[in-house]
Amino acid sequence: MEDDFARYLDAINGGFFNPKPYGFIPGAIKALNKQLMLVSAQFARLFYVVFFAIPLSLTVYYLNRRYFNFEFSTALFSAILLNILPFQIQIPTFLDGSYPLIGLLFIFTSINAALEYLQSRNPLLLLLACLSWYMGTYHFTLAELNIFMTPSVLILFLIHNKGFTKDRITILTLFSLISSYKIYLVLSVIASGKSRGAATPIAINGQDIIIRIGKFISWSSLIPTRAFTNLYYHSFCTALLLLCSLFTIITILLFNKNLPNRKNYMSAVMFYALFSLCASFPFITASPFIAPRYFFVANVGICILYIMCIYLIVNGLLRSSQYVSTITGVTLLSVTMFAGVHRHMHLSESHAYKNKNFNTLCDQLKVLGNIQPGSQMVVTGFNADTGEHYKWSSGLYSFCLKKPGISGIIGNEYSFYDQFSVADRAYFRKMGGLDVSKPIYLFRSVNNTFIRPKYLLRWLEKEKSSSAWTIYTTDATTNLLKRYGSGEGIENYQKFLKNRGLSSEEILWGGYDPARKWTDFVNTSKVKSF
């Protein structure tokens, strides 16, 4: 998925380890991930489950069981549920985008080590806490914006066994310094004018903030979307469920003063509620992009609140029953299984179309036979979930054919631009980056049938009707491009087609429609549908 294509492309072409953009440990993990993808995508995902997802569940279980004194089934199922949230299907499916999983593992390791230090005063635990906090906030968390999580973690150290001791002040100071350094780095990047993707803050209006809140709440849901005809209804019902859960938890904890472990549960509610609020705040109010995986950290806090609510309700209703522990365990098991089944169904539905398209494309390419390294592929009118990016498309081709040196583009068919610009290999550039000197295979998908166009149009100056242009054809033996004709301006292009007895539909990227004005193409940049 997405960047995984680019990582696979780098690995199959011999790239291995470059720690500079990421730091040594994150770079090493990415390098290992690349090599695992060469074995298989499934094996690489299994690696993430075994070495990151399961340890994260263990650290959360340890925190809830040891320090919040959760009952066994509550601690167990809250730790399991956070890794099978129904709408967090990008983790670990999208390997390169699963850094929230790694970051959160470091964060909870840091919290546990710091709380252990407060009891044992072992300096090695303090060192582990600081190193894990640094790794979590600096290298792996969500697009560098989860520095906002710091207040929730600092408050945890204050509310757990209250008091400003020397050791608590030491931890608070060290964590604050590490987070401040992170803030300084982020502000330095922003001040330099460089973009850091989702970490580059932008102004967002109130209406968009409300929409983002709705999406965030919907993505934290355990309720299937198929039960609703409208996504807004789903968000509303999920928000209502969340508010009712919080109201129920607070009411029970405030008025049932005989509840066992009441103070620890109150501490847990304060921590996880603030944790979710802090982790979601930057993506709701300032990030240029949002995706379910960006809210993974916040959703973890919410799912634990759901489990706490169910536990408190069952124990409140059946506290006099000798079977209360059994009933609680069965109820929480049922909720967890429901979430797991819903996740599996959502995952299957979300990727069924993509997998079908991927298999269709691979089958078509394999028919070509022995494709030499250095060859280029172009498929237009086809969706293969590559974002129309050069690197993602090239990675898909390499993954499909299991060959190095294969590159190309997949996506919509646009008109009147230069597809042979190396600058268009960068991210956020679409359908470009080809090399005019290398062999090229051309495909156009029409009604799920692949057609091999004989010609392609290269328009040298985008959005300029007087631009120089060249029409190429491909050599039947070498698949190298040969110049078929050239000229300047849209009128000269029309005249050339007429003289050669060609229609614009026969030429890849050449779909000129005389019924439309030039400005229509400039505004839409798309050829008409075939």
Short mmCIF file of C-alpha atoms in Angstrom, two decimals:
data_model
loop_
_atom_site.label_atom_id
_atom_site.label_comp_id
_atom_site.label_asym_id
_atom_site.label_seq_id
_atom_site.Cartn_x
_atom_site.Cartn_y
_atom_site.Cartn_z
CA MET A 1 0.00 0.00 0.00
CA GLU A 2 1.06 3.57 -0.80
CA ASP A 3 4.63 4.17 0.45
CA ASP A 4 5.19 0.42 0.74
CA PHE A 5 5.42 0.36 -3.06
CA ALA A 6 8.24 2.91 -2.92
CA ARG A 7 10.07 0.98 -0.18
CA TYR A 8 9.76 -2.25 -2.14
CA LEU A 9 11.06 -0.50 -5.25
CA ASP A 10 14.09 0.71 -3.33
CA ALA A 11 14.75 -2.75 -1.88
CA ILE A 12 14.46 -4.71 -5.12
CA ASN A 13 16.76 -2.20 -6.82
CA GLY A 14 19.44 -2.76 -4.18
CA GLY A 15 18.75 0.02 -1.69
CA PHE A 16 19.25 -0.93 1.94
CA PHE A 17 20.00 1.43 4.81
CA ASN A 18 20.02 5.21 4.89
CA PRO A 19 19.54 6.42 8.48
CA LYS A 20 19.89 10.14 7.69
CA PRO A 21 16.21 10.98 7.02
CA TYR A 22 14.90 8.99 9.98
CA GLY A 23 17.54 8.43 12.65
CA PHE A 24 19.50 5.24 13.22
CA ILE A 25 16.93 2.98 14.88
CA PRO A 26 13.92 4.05 12.74
CA GLY A 27 16.14 3.82 9.67
CA ALA A 28 17.25 0.32 10.66
CA ILE A 29 13.63 -0.78 11.14
CA LYS A 30 12.69 0.63 7.73
CA ALA A 31 15.70 -1.13 6.17
CA LEU A 32 14.69 -4.44 7.74
CA ASN A 33 11.12 -3.86 6.63
CA LYS A 34 12.29 -3.42 3.03
CA GLN A 35 14.12 -6.73 3.08
CA LEU A 36 11.15 -8.51 4.64
CA MET A 37 8.90 -7.22 1.86
CA LEU A 38 11.18 -8.93 -0.66
CA VAL A 39 10.18 -12.21 1.02
CA SER A 40 6.47 -11.35 1.06
CA ALA A 41 4.15 -8.59 2.22
CA GLN A 42 2.41 -11.06 4.55
CA PHE A 43 5.69 -11.99 6.23
CA ALA A 44 6.59 -8.33 6.75
CA ARG A 45 3.18 -7.66 8.35
CA LEU A 46 3.58 -10.71 10.58
CA PHE A 47 6.88 -9.22 11.76
CA TYR A 48 5.07 -6.03 12.80
CA VAL A 49 2.41 -8.02 14.64
CA VAL A 50 4.90 -10.16 16.56
CA PHE A 51 7.47 -7.51 17.44
CA PHE A 52 5.33 -4.36 17.77
CA ALA A 53 1.58 -5.05 18.05
CA ILE A 54 1.77 -7.87 20.61
CA PRO A 55 4.41 -6.06 22.76
CA LEU A 56 2.19 -2.94 22.69
CA SER A 57 -0.71 -4.99 24.04
CA LEU A 58 1.57 -6.39 26.74
CA THR A 59 2.77 -2.95 27.85
CA VAL A 60 -0.81 -1.62 28.01
CA TYR A 61 -1.91 -4.72 29.92
CA TYR A 62 0.97 -4.23 32.36
CA LEU A 63 0.07 -0.59 32.95
CA ASN A 64 -3.63 -1.26 33.46
CA ARG A 65 -3.12 -4.33 35.61
CA ARG A 66 -0.25 -3.17 37.79
CA TYR A 67 -0.79 0.56 38.21
CA PHE A 68 -4.52 1.04 37.64
CA ASN A 69 -5.34 -2.34 39.24
CA PHE A 70 -7.80 -3.31 36.51
CA GLU A 71 -9.58 -6.62 37.02
CA PHE A 72 -7.91 -9.34 34.91
CA SER A 73 -10.49 -9.56 32.11
CA THR A 74 -10.73 -5.76 31.83
CA ALA A 75 -6.96 -5.38 31.50
CA LEU A 76 -6.72 -8.33 29.09
CA PHE A 77 -9.47 -7.36 26.66
CA SER A 78 -8.59 -3.66 26.64
CA ALA A 79 -5.05 -4.66 25.64
CA ILE A 80 -6.33 -6.96 22.87
CA LEU A 81 -9.00 -4.60 21.53
CA LEU A 82 -6.60 -1.74 20.82
CA ASN A 83 -4.91 -3.84 18.10
CA ILE A 84 -8.10 -4.99 16.40
CA LEU A 85 -10.03 -1.71 16.19
CA PRO A 86 -12.45 -2.09 13.27
CA PHE A 87 -11.49 1.10 11.42
CA GLN A 88 -7.71 0.96 11.98
CA ILE A 89 -7.18 -1.41 9.06
CA GLN A 90 -4.14 0.49 7.76
CA ILE A 91 -2.15 -0.85 10.72
CA PRO A 92 -0.25 -3.06 10.06
CA THR A 93 -1.55 -3.53 6.48
CA PHE A 94 0.20 -0.33 5.43
CA LEU A 95 3.67 -1.17 6.74
CA ASP A 96 5.39 2.18 6.20
CA GLY A 97 2.39 3.92 7.73
CA SER A 98 2.39 1.79 10.88
CA TYR A 99 4.81 4.04 12.75
CA PRO A 100 2.05 5.04 15.25
CA LEU A 101 2.14 1.43 16.43
CA ILE A 102 5.89 1.60 17.01
CA GLY A 103 5.71 5.04 18.58
CA LEU A 104 2.97 4.03 20.98
CA LEU A 105 4.95 0.97 22.04
CA PHE A 106 7.83 3.26 23.04
CA ILE A 107 5.47 5.67 24.81
CA PHE A 108 3.87 2.98 26.98
CA THR A 109 7.27 1.39 27.63
CA SER A 110 8.43 4.79 28.85
CA ILE A 111 5.38 5.22 31.11
CA ASN A 112 5.82 1.78 32.67
CA ALA A 113 9.55 2.28 33.20
CA ALA A 114 8.97 5.70 34.80
CA LEU A 115 6.33 4.34 37.19
CA GLU A 116 8.62 1.43 38.10
CA TYR A 117 11.41 3.92 38.77
CA LEU A 118 9.17 5.82 41.19
CA GLN A 119 8.89 2.62 43.23
CA SER A 120 12.36 1.10 42.95
CA ARG A 121 14.54 4.22 42.35
CA ASN A 122 16.61 2.14 39.95
CA PRO A 123 18.52 4.63 37.70
CA LEU A 124 18.51 2.14 34.81
CA LEU A 125 14.72 2.34 34.74
CA LEU A 126 14.94 6.13 34.58
CA LEU A 127 17.36 5.82 31.68
CA LEU A 128 15.02 3.37 29.91
CA ALA A 129 12.08 5.71 30.49
CA CYS A 130 13.90 8.70 28.99
CA LEU A 131 15.27 6.79 26.00
CA SER A 132 11.85 5.28 25.24
CA TRP A 133 10.19 8.69 25.60
CA TYR A 134 12.74 10.16 23.23
CA MET A 135 12.19 7.38 20.69
CA GLY A 136 8.43 7.66 20.98
CA THR A 137 8.16 11.43 20.67
CA TYR A 138 11.07 12.02 18.30
CA HIS A 139 11.22 9.16 15.83
CA PHE A 140 8.00 7.26 15.52
CA THR A 141 4.85 9.09 16.51
CA LEU A 142 2.29 10.55 14.19
CA ALA A 143 3.97 12.90 11.78
CA GLU A 144 5.84 14.60 14.63
CA LEU A 145 2.71 16.14 16.10
CA ASN A 146 2.13 13.83 19.04
CA ILE A 147 4.20 16.09 21.24
CA PHE A 148 0.70 17.14 22.27
CA MET A 149 0.47 13.86 24.18
CA THR A 150 3.01 15.14 26.70
CA PRO A 151 0.51 16.84 29.09
CA SER A 152 -1.54 13.66 29.51
CA VAL A 153 1.52 11.61 30.40
CA LEU A 154 2.89 14.23 32.78
CA ILE A 155 -0.47 14.44 34.56
CA LEU A 156 -0.45 10.66 34.97
CA PHE A 157 2.73 10.90 37.05
CA LEU A 158 1.07 13.54 39.24
CA ILE A 159 -2.30 11.85 39.81
CA HIS A 160 -0.84 8.39 40.48
CA ASN A 161 0.04 8.34 44.19
CA LYS A 162 -0.21 12.13 44.40
CA GLY A 163 2.59 14.33 45.52
CA PHE A 164 5.47 16.43 44.21
CA THR A 165 8.43 14.30 45.19
CA LYS A 166 11.97 14.83 44.02
CA ASP A 167 11.79 11.79 41.72
CA ARG A 168 8.53 12.94 40.15
CA ILE A 169 9.97 16.37 39.47
CA THR A 170 13.02 14.71 37.89
CA ILE A 171 10.88 12.65 35.51
CA LEU A 172 8.62 15.59 34.65
CA THR A 173 11.63 17.79 33.94
CA LEU A 174 13.43 15.22 31.75
CA PHE A 175 10.31 14.38 29.74
CA SER A 176 9.51 18.07 29.29
CA LEU A 177 13.04 18.80 28.05
CA ILE A 178 12.86 15.97 25.52
CA SER A 179 9.46 17.15 24.28
CA SER A 180 10.68 20.77 24.17
CA TYR A 181 13.56 19.70 21.95
CA LYS A 182 11.05 18.00 19.68
CA ILE A 183 8.95 21.18 19.57
CA TYR A 184 12.06 23.17 18.69
CA LEU A 185 12.84 20.82 15.78
CA VAL A 186 9.29 21.05 14.43
CA LEU A 187 9.23 24.85 14.70
CA SER A 188 12.63 25.05 12.99
CA VAL A 189 11.32 23.07 10.01
CA ILE A 190 8.21 25.23 9.83
CA ALA A 191 10.27 28.43 10.05
CA SER A 192 12.50 27.25 7.19
CA GLY A 193 9.47 27.01 4.93
CA LYS A 194 9.92 23.28 4.28
CA SER A 195 6.94 20.98 4.13
CA ARG A 196 6.75 18.05 6.53
CA GLY A 197 3.55 16.59 5.14
CA ALA A 198 1.00 16.06 7.90
CA ALA A 199 3.37 17.81 10.35
CA THR A 200 3.09 21.15 8.55
CA PRO A 201 0.28 23.06 10.32
CA ILE A 202 -2.32 24.94 8.32
CA ALA A 203 -5.34 27.08 9.18
CA ILE A 204 -8.57 25.07 9.23
CA ASN A 205 -12.01 26.65 9.35
CA GLY A 206 -14.70 25.73 11.86
CA GLN A 207 -16.79 23.69 9.44
CA ASP A 208 -13.83 21.48 8.50
CA ILE A 209 -12.96 21.03 12.16
CA ILE A 210 -16.49 19.74 12.84
CA ILE A 211 -16.19 17.34 9.87
CA ARG A 212 -12.84 16.10 11.18
CA ILE A 213 -14.29 15.56 14.65
CA GLY A 214 -17.05 13.49 13.06
CA LYS A 215 -14.55 11.38 11.15
CA PHE A 216 -12.38 10.90 14.22
CA ILE A 217 -15.35 9.75 16.28
CA SER A 218 -16.56 7.48 13.47
CA TRP A 219 -13.10 5.90 13.12
CA SER A 220 -13.06 5.11 16.85
CA SER A 221 -16.36 3.25 16.62
CA LEU A 222 -17.08 -0.39 17.33
CA ILE A 223 -20.38 -0.08 15.43
CA PRO A 224 -20.47 -1.34 11.81
CA THR A 225 -21.06 1.38 9.24
CA ARG A 226 -23.28 -0.94 7.21
CA ALA A 227 -25.94 -0.51 9.90
CA PHE A 228 -26.35 3.11 8.79
CA THR A 229 -27.43 4.65 5.50
CA ASN A 230 -25.36 7.78 6.13
CA LEU A 231 -21.87 8.30 7.53
CA TYR A 232 -23.11 11.32 9.49
CA TYR A 233 -25.65 9.12 11.29
CA HIS A 234 -22.84 6.71 12.11
CA SER A 235 -20.71 9.54 13.52
CA PHE A 236 -23.66 10.89 15.50
CA CYS A 237 -24.54 7.53 17.01
CA THR A 238 -20.90 6.81 17.82
CA ALA A 239 -20.55 10.25 19.46
CA LEU A 240 -23.72 9.59 21.45
CA LEU A 241 -22.36 6.20 22.55
CA LEU A 242 -19.04 7.77 23.57
CA LEU A 243 -20.74 10.55 25.57
CA CYS A 244 -23.04 8.05 27.25
CA SER A 245 -20.06 5.86 28.12
CA LEU A 246 -18.17 8.78 29.66
CA PHE A 247 -21.30 9.92 31.55
CA THR A 248 -21.86 6.40 32.85
CA ILE A 249 -18.24 6.00 33.96
CA ILE A 250 -18.16 9.37 35.74
CA THR A 251 -21.57 8.82 37.38
CA ILE A 252 -20.63 5.39 38.72
CA LEU A 253 -17.25 6.56 40.00
CA LEU A 254 -18.65 9.69 41.64
CA PHE A 255 -21.66 8.16 43.38
CA ASN A 256 -20.61 4.59 44.05
CA LYS A 257 -18.06 5.31 46.74
CA ASN A 258 -17.95 1.67 47.81
CA LEU A 259 -16.71 0.54 44.41
CA PRO A 260 -13.46 -1.44 44.77
CA ASN A 261 -10.42 0.27 43.22
CA ARG A 262 -12.46 3.46 42.71
CA LYS A 263 -9.54 5.91 42.92
CA ASN A 264 -7.41 4.00 40.39
CA TYR A 265 -10.31 3.85 37.95
CA MET A 266 -10.79 7.59 38.30
CA SER A 267 -7.09 8.08 37.55
CA ALA A 268 -7.38 5.79 34.51
CA VAL A 269 -10.40 7.71 33.17
CA MET A 270 -8.60 11.04 33.54
CA PHE A 271 -5.48 9.71 31.84
CA TYR A 272 -7.06 7.94 28.87
CA ALA A 273 -9.62 10.69 28.20
CA LEU A 274 -6.91 13.37 28.20
CA PHE A 275 -4.59 11.06 26.25
CA SER A 276 -7.18 10.71 23.47
CA LEU A 277 -7.96 14.43 23.46
CA CYS A 278 -4.28 15.44 23.25
CA ALA A 279 -3.44 12.85 20.58
CA SER A 280 -6.34 13.87 18.32
CA PHE A 281 -6.13 17.65 18.80
CA PRO A 282 -3.39 18.48 16.24
CA PHE A 283 -4.99 16.42 13.48
CA ILE A 284 -8.40 17.94 14.06
CA THR A 285 -7.20 21.54 14.21
CA ALA A 286 -3.96 21.94 12.25
CA SER A 287 -2.81 19.03 10.07
CA PRO A 288 -3.25 19.34 6.28
CA PHE A 289 -4.07 15.63 6.04
CA ILE A 290 -6.14 13.21 8.05
CA ALA A 291 -6.40 9.43 7.83
CA PRO A 292 -7.62 6.74 10.24
CA ARG A 293 -4.06 5.74 11.15
CA TYR A 294 -3.29 9.30 12.31
CA PHE A 295 -5.91 8.78 15.03
CA PHE A 296 -4.67 5.34 16.08
CA VAL A 297 -3.12 6.67 19.30
CA ALA A 298 -6.27 8.59 20.24
CA ASN A 299 -8.48 5.60 19.40
CA VAL A 300 -6.48 3.43 21.81
CA GLY A 301 -7.55 5.64 24.70
CA ILE A 302 -11.18 5.61 23.59
CA CYS A 303 -11.36 1.82 23.23
CA ILE A 304 -10.02 1.40 26.79
CA LEU A 305 -12.73 3.80 28.02
CA TYR A 306 -15.35 1.62 26.30
CA ILE A 307 -14.00 -1.48 28.07
CA MET A 308 -14.00 0.35 31.42
CA CYS A 309 -17.61 1.45 30.88
CA ILE A 310 -18.77 -2.12 30.16
CA TYR A 311 -16.91 -3.42 33.22
CA LEU A 312 -18.41 -0.79 35.53
CA ILE A 313 -21.95 -1.33 34.21
CA VAL A 314 -21.82 -5.12 34.60
CA ASN A 315 -20.28 -4.89 38.06
CA GLY A 316 -22.77 -2.21 39.08
CA LEU A 317 -25.72 -4.36 38.06
CA LEU A 318 -24.39 -7.70 39.28
CA ARG A 319 -22.01 -6.84 42.11
CA SER A 320 -23.86 -9.10 44.51
CA SER A 321 -23.70 -12.07 42.15
CA GLN A 322 -21.07 -14.75 42.63
CA TYR A 323 -20.79 -15.02 38.85
CA VAL A 324 -19.98 -11.34 38.25
CA SER A 325 -16.38 -12.04 37.18
CA THR A 326 -17.47 -14.73 34.74
CA ILE A 327 -20.25 -12.60 33.27
CA THR A 328 -17.85 -9.64 32.94
CA GLY A 329 -15.29 -11.80 31.13
CA VAL A 330 -17.87 -13.27 28.75
CA THR A 331 -19.31 -9.82 27.99
CA LEU A 332 -15.90 -8.32 27.26
CA LEU A 333 -14.95 -11.36 25.19
CA SER A 334 -18.13 -10.91 23.13
CA VAL A 335 -17.40 -7.23 22.53
CA THR A 336 -13.81 -8.01 21.51
CA MET A 337 -14.90 -10.79 19.14
CA PHE A 338 -17.54 -8.48 17.63
CA ALA A 339 -14.87 -5.84 16.99
CA GLY A 340 -12.53 -8.43 15.48
CA VAL A 341 -15.18 -9.79 13.10
CA HIS A 342 -16.19 -6.25 12.12
CA ARG A 343 -12.54 -5.39 11.45
CA HIS A 344 -12.09 -8.46 9.25
CA MET A 345 -15.22 -7.64 7.26
CA HIS A 346 -14.21 -4.00 6.89
CA LEU A 347 -10.72 -5.01 5.79
CA SER A 348 -12.07 -7.45 3.21
CA GLU A 349 -14.57 -4.95 1.82
CA SER A 350 -12.03 -2.12 1.66
CA HIS A 351 -9.40 -4.11 -0.21
CA ALA A 352 -11.50 -6.46 -2.35
CA TYR A 353 -11.67 -4.01 -5.27
CA LYS A 354 -7.99 -3.08 -4.96
CA ASN A 355 -6.88 -6.71 -4.84
CA LYS A 356 -9.03 -7.54 -7.85
CA ASN A 357 -7.51 -4.68 -9.85
CA PHE A 358 -4.00 -5.62 -8.75
CA ASN A 359 -4.46 -9.24 -9.87
CA THR A 360 -6.01 -8.13 -13.16
CA LEU A 361 -3.08 -5.82 -13.88
CA CYS A 362 -0.47 -8.43 -12.93
CA ASP A 363 -2.08 -11.04 -15.16
CA GLN A 364 -2.01 -8.59 -18.07
CA LEU A 365 1.65 -7.68 -17.55
CA LYS A 366 2.79 -11.27 -17.19
CA VAL A 367 1.41 -12.01 -20.66
CA LEU A 368 4.14 -9.72 -22.04
CA GLY A 369 6.73 -12.38 -21.30
CA ASN A 370 10.37 -11.56 -20.58
CA ILE A 371 10.47 -7.85 -19.78
CA GLN A 372 14.01 -6.56 -19.52
CA PRO A 373 15.19 -4.44 -16.55
CA GLY A 374 15.08 -0.76 -17.43
CA SER A 375 11.72 -1.05 -19.15
CA GLN A 376 8.85 1.33 -18.42
CA MET A 377 5.13 0.61 -18.07
CA VAL A 378 2.22 2.99 -18.60
CA VAL A 379 -1.38 2.04 -17.80
CA THR A 380 -4.05 4.74 -18.08
CA GLY A 381 -7.72 4.62 -17.20
CA PHE A 382 -6.99 2.18 -14.39
CA ASN A 383 -7.04 2.43 -10.59
CA ALA A 384 -4.42 0.38 -8.76
CA ASP A 385 -4.26 2.46 -5.55
CA THR A 386 -0.91 4.02 -6.42
CA GLY A 387 -2.02 7.65 -6.16
CA GLU A 388 -0.77 8.07 -9.74
CA HIS A 389 2.72 8.61 -8.28
CA TYR A 390 5.80 7.48 -10.20
CA LYS A 391 7.45 5.73 -7.22
CA TRP A 392 4.32 3.94 -6.05
CA SER A 393 3.45 2.84 -9.58
CA SER A 394 7.00 1.67 -10.23
CA GLY A 395 6.98 -0.28 -6.98
CA LEU A 396 3.73 -2.00 -7.95
CA TYR A 397 5.17 -3.01 -11.32
CA SER A 398 8.31 -4.37 -9.67
CA PHE A 399 6.28 -6.20 -7.02
CA CYS A 400 3.99 -7.71 -9.64
CA LEU A 401 6.78 -8.85 -11.98
CA LYS A 402 9.31 -9.56 -9.20
CA LYS A 403 12.00 -7.83 -11.25
CA PRO A 404 14.34 -4.91 -10.51
CA GLY A 405 14.66 -1.90 -12.77
CA ILE A 406 10.99 -1.74 -13.79
CA SER A 407 9.35 1.68 -13.58
CA GLY A 408 6.32 3.57 -14.85
CA ILE A 409 2.99 5.16 -13.99
CA ILE A 410 -0.62 4.05 -13.46
CA GLY A 411 -3.69 6.27 -13.29
CA ASN A 412 -6.07 8.55 -15.12
CA GLU A 413 -5.32 9.72 -18.62
CA TYR A 414 -4.58 13.44 -18.61
CA SER A 415 -3.89 15.66 -21.62
CA PHE A 416 -1.37 18.23 -22.82
CA TYR A 417 1.53 18.01 -20.37
CA ASP A 418 5.05 16.58 -20.39
CA GLN A 419 5.12 13.02 -19.06
CA PHE A 420 8.91 12.85 -19.53
CA SER A 421 9.99 15.21 -16.75
CA VAL A 422 12.24 13.72 -14.06
CA ALA A 423 10.97 16.35 -11.60
CA ASP A 424 7.57 14.62 -11.69
CA ARG A 425 9.02 11.60 -9.90
CA ALA A 426 8.66 13.54 -6.65
CA TYR A 427 5.71 12.98 -4.32
CA PHE A 428 2.48 14.86 -5.00
CA ARG A 429 3.29 14.91 -8.75
CA LYS A 430 1.02 12.76 -10.87
CA MET A 431 1.41 10.71 -14.03
CA GLY A 432 4.92 11.81 -14.94
CA GLY A 433 8.61 11.03 -14.52
CA LEU A 434 9.11 8.80 -17.58
CA ASP A 435 12.39 8.53 -19.52
CA VAL A 436 12.11 9.14 -23.26
CA SER A 437 15.23 7.04 -23.95
CA LYS A 438 14.05 3.77 -22.33
CA PRO A 439 11.76 1.02 -23.64
CA ILE A 440 8.12 1.63 -22.84
CA TYR A 441 4.97 -0.52 -22.85
CA LEU A 442 1.71 1.40 -23.33
CA PHE A 443 -1.73 0.30 -22.08
CA ARG A 444 -5.10 1.98 -21.91
CA SER A 445 -7.89 0.36 -19.91
CA VAL A 446 -11.28 0.65 -21.64
CA ASN A 447 -14.23 -1.05 -19.94
CA ASN A 448 -11.84 -3.40 -18.11
CA THR A 449 -10.16 -4.36 -21.37
CA PHE A 450 -6.51 -3.46 -21.97
CA ILE A 451 -5.76 -1.80 -25.31
CA ARG A 452 -2.24 -1.15 -26.64
CA PRO A 453 -2.13 2.38 -28.16
CA LYS A 454 0.40 2.79 -30.98
CA TYR A 455 1.09 6.47 -30.34
CA LEU A 456 1.60 8.91 -27.48
CA LEU A 457 1.60 12.70 -27.30
CA ARG A 458 4.23 14.71 -25.42
CA TRP A 459 3.20 18.31 -24.80
CA LEU A 460 6.31 20.17 -23.66
CA GLU A 461 4.72 23.17 -21.92
CA LYS A 462 1.76 22.41 -19.71
CA GLU A 463 -1.26 24.71 -19.93
CA LYS A 464 0.12 26.48 -22.98
CA SER A 465 -1.84 26.03 -26.20
CA SER A 466 1.08 27.22 -28.34
CA SER A 467 3.52 24.67 -26.86
CA ALA A 468 5.83 22.51 -28.96
CA TRP A 469 4.67 18.91 -29.14
CA THR A 470 5.90 15.52 -30.33
CA ILE A 471 4.02 12.37 -31.24
CA TYR A 472 5.92 9.13 -30.67
CA THR A 473 5.30 5.55 -31.71
CA THR A 474 6.96 2.48 -30.24
CA ASP A 475 9.28 0.10 -32.06
CA ALA A 476 7.64 -3.33 -32.33
CA THR A 477 10.89 -5.13 -31.45
CA THR A 478 12.68 -2.94 -28.89
CA ASN A 479 9.73 -0.93 -27.54
CA LEU A 480 11.89 2.18 -27.78
CA LEU A 481 10.16 5.42 -28.73
CA LYS A 482 10.44 6.72 -32.28
CA ARG A 483 9.50 10.21 -33.35
CA TYR A 484 6.39 10.11 -35.55
CA GLY A 485 5.71 13.82 -35.91
CA SER A 486 6.15 17.17 -34.17
CA GLY A 487 5.01 20.76 -34.34
CA GLU A 488 3.82 23.71 -32.30
CA GLY A 489 0.37 24.72 -31.10
CA ILE A 490 -2.99 23.08 -30.83
CA GLU A 491 -4.12 24.01 -34.36
CA ASN A 492 -0.99 22.49 -35.89
CA TYR A 493 -1.63 19.36 -33.84
CA GLN A 494 -5.19 19.08 -35.15
CA LYS A 495 -3.99 19.56 -38.72
CA PHE A 496 -1.31 16.89 -38.32
CA LEU A 497 -3.86 14.34 -37.12
CA LYS A 498 -6.16 15.12 -40.02
CA ASN A 499 -3.37 14.77 -42.58
CA ARG A 500 -2.29 11.40 -41.16
CA GLY A 501 -5.85 10.12 -40.85
CA LEU A 502 -5.59 9.75 -37.08
CA SER A 503 -8.11 10.49 -34.37
CA SER A 504 -7.14 11.88 -30.98
CA GLU A 505 -8.51 8.74 -29.31
CA GLU A 506 -5.81 6.65 -31.00
CA ILE A 507 -3.08 8.63 -29.24
CA LEU A 508 -2.26 8.16 -25.57
CA TRP A 509 -2.57 11.52 -23.76
CA GLY A 510 -3.79 13.05 -27.02
CA GLY A 511 -7.53 13.19 -26.41
CA TYR A 512 -8.32 16.57 -27.89
CA ASP A 513 -12.04 17.25 -28.20
CA PRO A 514 -12.76 20.07 -30.70
CA ALA A 515 -16.10 20.73 -29.01
CA ARG A 516 -14.24 21.96 -25.93
CA LYS A 517 -12.13 25.06 -25.54
CA TRP A 518 -8.47 24.92 -24.62
CA THR A 519 -9.27 26.46 -21.23
CA ASP A 520 -11.50 23.48 -20.45
CA PHE A 521 -8.46 21.20 -20.59
CA VAL A 522 -6.39 23.63 -18.55
CA ASN A 523 -8.98 23.62 -15.77
CA THR A 524 -9.69 19.89 -15.66
CA SER A 525 -6.45 18.46 -17.05
CA LYS A 526 -8.34 15.29 -17.93
CA VAL A 527 -9.08 13.69 -21.24
CA LYS A 528 -12.67 12.72 -21.83
CA SER A 529 -13.72 9.26 -20.69
CA PHE A 530 -13.22 6.49 -23.21
#
